[in-house]
Amino acid sequence: TQLLEQSPQFLSIQEGENLTVYCNSSSVFSSLQWYRQEPGEGPVLLVTVVTGGEVKKLKRLTFQFGDARKDSSLHITAAQPGDTGLYLCAGPPGGATNKLIFGTGTLLAVQP
Amino acid sequence: GAGVSQSPRYKVAKRGQDVALRCDPISGHVSLFWYQQALGQGPEFLTYFQNEAQLDKSGLPSDRFFAERPEGSVSTLKIQRTQQEDSAVYLCASSLARGQGNTIYFGEGSWLTVV
């Protein structure tokens, strides 16, 4: 069974600080996605990484896919209260095209 | 509406009661997914439809869970004889077509509490 473990599980930081969230697996994924979920809402796709070693930037967010395609990281620079939410990585198990498995989640709180 | 719509948003059911959760996907979206999410955790896959065909139901936790999409649009997730462990948020999602390149859009979820 392919699992995606995220760390840390919880993170509370002050506005302006930097942080990194990790998503790790013992299995290779053809792609990984990152979502942010706010309270009472469904997850919203932030980015998809496909190539090993790939780095994508979305404003203050930087996403990296590991060279072996078993892990990914999300780095946020100068966090803002609006970044607060549950961050989820997700990927297709065994290359499936009809489902995603989600990571365990990282709950981020950015204090003003 | 422009997004995935789910109803009811909140449902409190007595143990043993049957519940039905509705999902209106984005118009024209072929693929529809149901996920179950416990508080503070990542969503877990339940089932997948391509048009009206239920192609994968491997995530349904028991035979008390049943999903349908008879006309390839609206879908209903039914839970019979609800139990406390069924309490969770049930998320519906849709995408334009199969394939990893298609973005999946989630609804806001139906919060089910079984008492």
Short mmCIF file of C-alpha atoms in Angstrom, two decimals:
data_model
loop_
_atom_site.label_atom_id
_atom_site.label_comp_id
_atom_site.label_asym_id
_atom_site.label_seq_id
_atom_site.Cartn_x
_atom_site.Cartn_y
_atom_site.Cartn_z
CA THR A 1 0.00 0.00 0.00
CA GLN A 2 1.38 3.38 -0.97
CA LEU A 3 1.34 5.86 1.87
CA LEU A 4 2.17 9.55 2.00
CA GLU A 5 3.47 10.76 5.34
CA GLN A 6 3.57 14.48 6.00
CA SER A 7 5.58 16.36 8.57
CA PRO A 8 5.14 18.25 10.68
CA GLN A 9 1.56 17.39 11.59
CA PHE A 10 0.95 20.81 13.16
CA LEU A 11 2.77 24.10 12.75
CA SER A 12 2.05 27.41 14.44
CA ILE A 13 4.23 30.33 13.41
CA GLN A 14 4.30 34.11 13.43
CA GLU A 15 3.58 36.20 10.38
CA GLY A 16 6.74 36.75 8.36
CA GLU A 17 8.44 33.47 9.25
CA ASN A 18 9.47 30.85 6.73
CA LEU A 19 8.45 27.20 6.89
CA THR A 20 8.80 23.91 5.07
CA VAL A 21 6.34 21.03 4.92
CA TYR A 22 7.49 17.57 3.86
CA CYS A 23 5.68 14.75 2.10
CA ASN A 24 7.42 11.37 2.07
CA SER A 25 6.73 7.93 0.71
CA SER A 26 8.60 4.68 0.27
CA SER A 27 6.97 4.32 -3.15
CA VAL A 28 7.57 6.11 -6.44
CA PHE A 29 4.81 8.38 -7.67
CA SER A 30 4.36 9.44 -11.29
CA SER A 31 3.28 12.85 -10.01
CA LEU A 32 2.44 14.59 -6.77
CA GLN A 33 0.02 17.38 -6.06
CA TRP A 34 -0.28 19.87 -3.23
CA TYR A 35 -3.63 21.13 -1.97
CA ARG A 36 -4.68 23.69 0.62
CA GLN A 37 -7.91 23.21 2.52
CA GLU A 38 -9.50 25.95 4.60
CA PRO A 39 -12.04 25.20 7.36
CA GLY A 40 -15.42 24.24 5.95
CA GLU A 41 -14.11 24.04 2.40
CA GLY A 42 -12.89 21.35 0.07
CA PRO A 43 -9.21 21.01 -0.88
CA VAL A 44 -8.01 23.37 -3.61
CA LEU A 45 -5.21 22.36 -5.95
CA LEU A 46 -2.05 24.48 -5.65
CA VAL A 47 0.37 22.69 -7.93
CA THR A 48 1.24 19.43 -9.69
CA VAL A 49 4.85 18.26 -9.99
CA VAL A 50 5.67 15.59 -12.50
CA THR A 51 9.41 15.41 -13.15
CA GLY A 52 11.94 14.23 -10.58
CA GLY A 53 13.87 17.21 -9.26
CA GLU A 54 11.29 19.66 -10.53
CA VAL A 55 10.87 22.96 -8.71
CA LYS A 56 7.78 25.10 -9.13
CA LYS A 57 7.11 28.50 -7.64
CA LEU A 58 3.74 30.04 -6.92
CA LYS A 59 4.32 33.52 -5.48
CA ARG A 60 5.74 32.87 -1.98
CA LEU A 61 5.30 29.09 -2.26
CA THR A 62 8.04 26.85 -3.64
CA PHE A 63 7.33 23.20 -4.40
CA GLN A 64 9.96 20.57 -5.07
CA PHE A 65 9.63 16.98 -6.27
CA GLY A 66 12.39 14.66 -5.12
CA ASP A 67 14.82 13.26 -7.68
CA ALA A 68 13.55 9.73 -7.02
CA ARG A 69 9.91 10.89 -7.12
CA LYS A 70 9.28 9.51 -3.63
CA ASP A 71 9.04 12.79 -1.78
CA SER A 72 8.11 16.43 -2.11
CA SER A 73 8.38 19.61 -0.11
CA LEU A 74 6.50 22.87 0.16
CA HIS A 75 8.36 25.95 1.33
CA ILE A 76 6.53 29.14 2.25
CA THR A 77 8.47 32.38 2.50
CA ALA A 78 7.27 35.19 4.75
CA ALA A 79 4.08 33.43 5.81
CA GLN A 80 0.90 35.46 6.12
CA PRO A 81 -2.28 34.78 8.10
CA GLY A 82 -4.02 34.00 4.80
CA ASP A 83 -1.73 30.98 4.41
CA THR A 84 -3.46 29.33 7.37
CA GLY A 85 -5.03 26.00 6.48
CA LEU A 86 -4.54 22.27 6.07
CA TYR A 87 -1.88 21.46 3.49
CA LEU A 88 -2.21 18.10 1.77
CA CYS A 89 0.01 16.28 -0.67
CA ALA A 90 -1.60 13.71 -2.94
CA GLY A 91 -0.64 11.33 -5.68
CA PRO A 92 -2.02 8.58 -7.90
CA PRO A 93 -1.27 5.16 -6.37
CA GLY A 94 0.45 2.80 -8.75
CA GLY A 95 0.03 5.27 -11.57
CA ALA A 96 -3.77 5.05 -11.35
CA THR A 97 -5.65 7.70 -13.25
CA ASN A 98 -8.92 7.46 -11.38
CA LYS A 99 -7.99 8.17 -7.78
CA LEU A 100 -5.64 10.03 -5.52
CA ILE A 101 -4.28 9.04 -2.16
CA PHE A 102 -3.77 11.93 0.20
CA GLY A 103 -1.10 12.54 2.76
CA THR A 104 -1.73 12.76 6.48
CA GLY A 105 -1.92 16.55 6.30
CA THR A 106 -0.11 19.49 7.88
CA LEU A 107 -2.22 21.99 9.78
CA LEU A 108 -0.62 25.43 9.54
CA ALA A 109 -1.62 28.40 11.68
CA VAL A 110 0.00 31.75 10.96
CA GLN A 111 -0.46 34.22 13.80
CA PRO A 112 -0.62 37.94 12.95
CA GLY B 1 -23.34 27.23 -10.01
CA ALA B 2 -19.76 27.22 -11.21
CA GLY B 3 -18.41 24.75 -8.69
CA VAL B 4 -19.20 21.33 -7.24
CA SER B 5 -22.28 21.60 -5.06
CA GLN B 6 -23.06 19.25 -2.19
CA SER B 7 -26.12 18.89 -0.01
CA PRO B 8 -26.89 18.80 2.77
CA ARG B 9 -23.92 20.72 4.15
CA TYR B 10 -24.62 19.37 7.63
CA LYS B 11 -26.48 16.25 8.67
CA VAL B 12 -27.03 14.81 12.12
CA ALA B 13 -28.28 11.25 12.01
CA LYS B 14 -29.29 8.89 14.78
CA ARG B 15 -27.40 5.62 14.83
CA GLY B 16 -29.17 3.16 12.57
CA GLN B 17 -30.73 5.82 10.36
CA ASP B 18 -30.16 5.86 6.60
CA VAL B 19 -28.69 9.00 5.01
CA ALA B 20 -28.33 10.22 1.43
CA LEU B 21 -25.76 12.79 0.38
CA ARG B 22 -26.08 14.56 -2.94
CA CYS B 23 -23.41 15.87 -5.28
CA ASP B 24 -23.89 18.15 -8.28
CA PRO B 25 -20.63 18.13 -10.24
CA ILE B 26 -19.42 20.88 -12.52
CA SER B 27 -21.45 20.76 -15.72
CA GLY B 28 -19.83 18.59 -18.37
CA HIS B 29 -17.42 16.87 -16.01
CA VAL B 30 -17.12 13.21 -16.85
CA SER B 31 -15.32 11.99 -13.76
CA LEU B 32 -16.82 12.09 -10.27
CA PHE B 33 -15.21 11.02 -7.03
CA TRP B 34 -16.34 10.55 -3.44
CA TYR B 35 -13.91 10.89 -0.55
CA GLN B 36 -14.30 10.55 3.22
CA GLN B 37 -12.35 12.87 5.50
CA ALA B 38 -11.94 12.55 9.25
CA LEU B 39 -11.22 15.70 11.22
CA GLY B 40 -7.68 16.99 10.64
CA GLN B 41 -6.74 14.16 8.30
CA GLY B 42 -6.40 13.75 4.57
CA PRO B 43 -9.35 12.60 2.47
CA GLU B 44 -9.67 8.88 1.77
CA PHE B 45 -10.93 7.61 -1.58
CA LEU B 46 -14.32 5.93 -1.61
CA THR B 47 -15.46 5.52 -5.19
CA TYR B 48 -15.12 6.80 -8.77
CA PHE B 49 -17.55 7.24 -11.64
CA GLN B 50 -16.87 7.85 -15.29
CA ASN B 51 -20.18 9.17 -16.59
CA GLU B 52 -22.78 6.77 -15.16
CA ALA B 53 -20.40 3.84 -14.77
CA GLN B 54 -18.99 3.16 -11.33
CA LEU B 55 -15.52 2.02 -12.30
CA ASP B 56 -13.93 1.80 -8.88
CA LYS B 57 -15.62 1.25 -5.53
CA SER B 58 -12.64 -0.22 -3.77
CA GLY B 59 -12.67 2.43 -1.04
CA LEU B 60 -16.22 1.90 0.19
CA PRO B 61 -15.74 0.72 3.79
CA SER B 62 -18.66 -1.69 3.94
CA ASP B 63 -21.74 -2.86 2.11
CA ARG B 64 -23.69 -0.22 4.00
CA PHE B 65 -22.20 2.34 1.64
CA PHE B 66 -23.69 2.68 -1.83
CA ALA B 67 -23.16 5.29 -4.53
CA GLU B 68 -24.93 5.93 -7.79
CA ARG B 69 -24.84 8.33 -10.71
CA PRO B 70 -27.69 7.08 -12.89
CA GLU B 71 -27.64 9.77 -15.59
CA GLY B 72 -23.95 10.58 -15.52
CA SER B 73 -24.42 13.88 -13.74
CA VAL B 74 -25.77 14.14 -10.18
CA SER B 75 -24.49 11.51 -7.78
CA THR B 76 -25.83 10.26 -4.47
CA LEU B 77 -23.87 8.55 -1.72
CA LYS B 78 -26.13 6.52 0.52
CA ILE B 79 -25.18 5.14 3.90
CA GLN B 80 -27.49 2.59 5.44
CA ARG B 81 -27.83 1.88 9.16
CA THR B 82 -25.36 4.61 10.08
CA GLN B 83 -22.86 3.99 12.84
CA GLN B 84 -20.81 6.41 14.90
CA GLU B 85 -17.64 5.62 12.96
CA ASP B 86 -19.36 6.94 9.84
CA SER B 87 -19.12 10.48 11.27
CA ALA B 88 -16.91 12.41 8.87
CA VAL B 89 -16.94 14.95 6.07
CA TYR B 90 -17.92 13.42 2.75
CA LEU B 91 -16.30 15.24 -0.15
CA CYS B 92 -17.41 15.02 -3.74
CA ALA B 93 -15.08 16.02 -6.55
CA SER B 94 -15.26 16.15 -10.32
CA SER B 95 -12.93 16.53 -13.25
CA LEU B 96 -13.41 17.13 -16.93
CA ALA B 97 -12.07 13.71 -17.93
CA ARG B 98 -9.94 10.83 -16.72
CA GLY B 99 -6.25 11.23 -16.56
CA GLN B 100 -3.67 12.73 -14.31
CA GLY B 101 -3.57 15.95 -16.29
CA ASN B 102 -7.09 16.91 -15.37
CA THR B 103 -7.63 19.10 -12.34
CA ILE B 104 -9.98 17.69 -9.72
CA TYR B 105 -12.38 20.21 -8.18
CA PHE B 106 -13.80 19.50 -4.74
CA GLY B 107 -17.08 20.53 -3.23
CA GLU B 108 -17.36 21.98 0.26
CA GLY B 109 -18.36 18.63 1.69
CA SER B 110 -21.26 17.20 3.64
CA TRP B 111 -20.56 17.01 7.37
CA LEU B 112 -22.17 13.90 8.83
CA THR B 113 -22.47 13.40 12.57
CA VAL B 114 -23.96 10.14 13.82
CA VAL B 115 -25.25 10.28 17.39
#
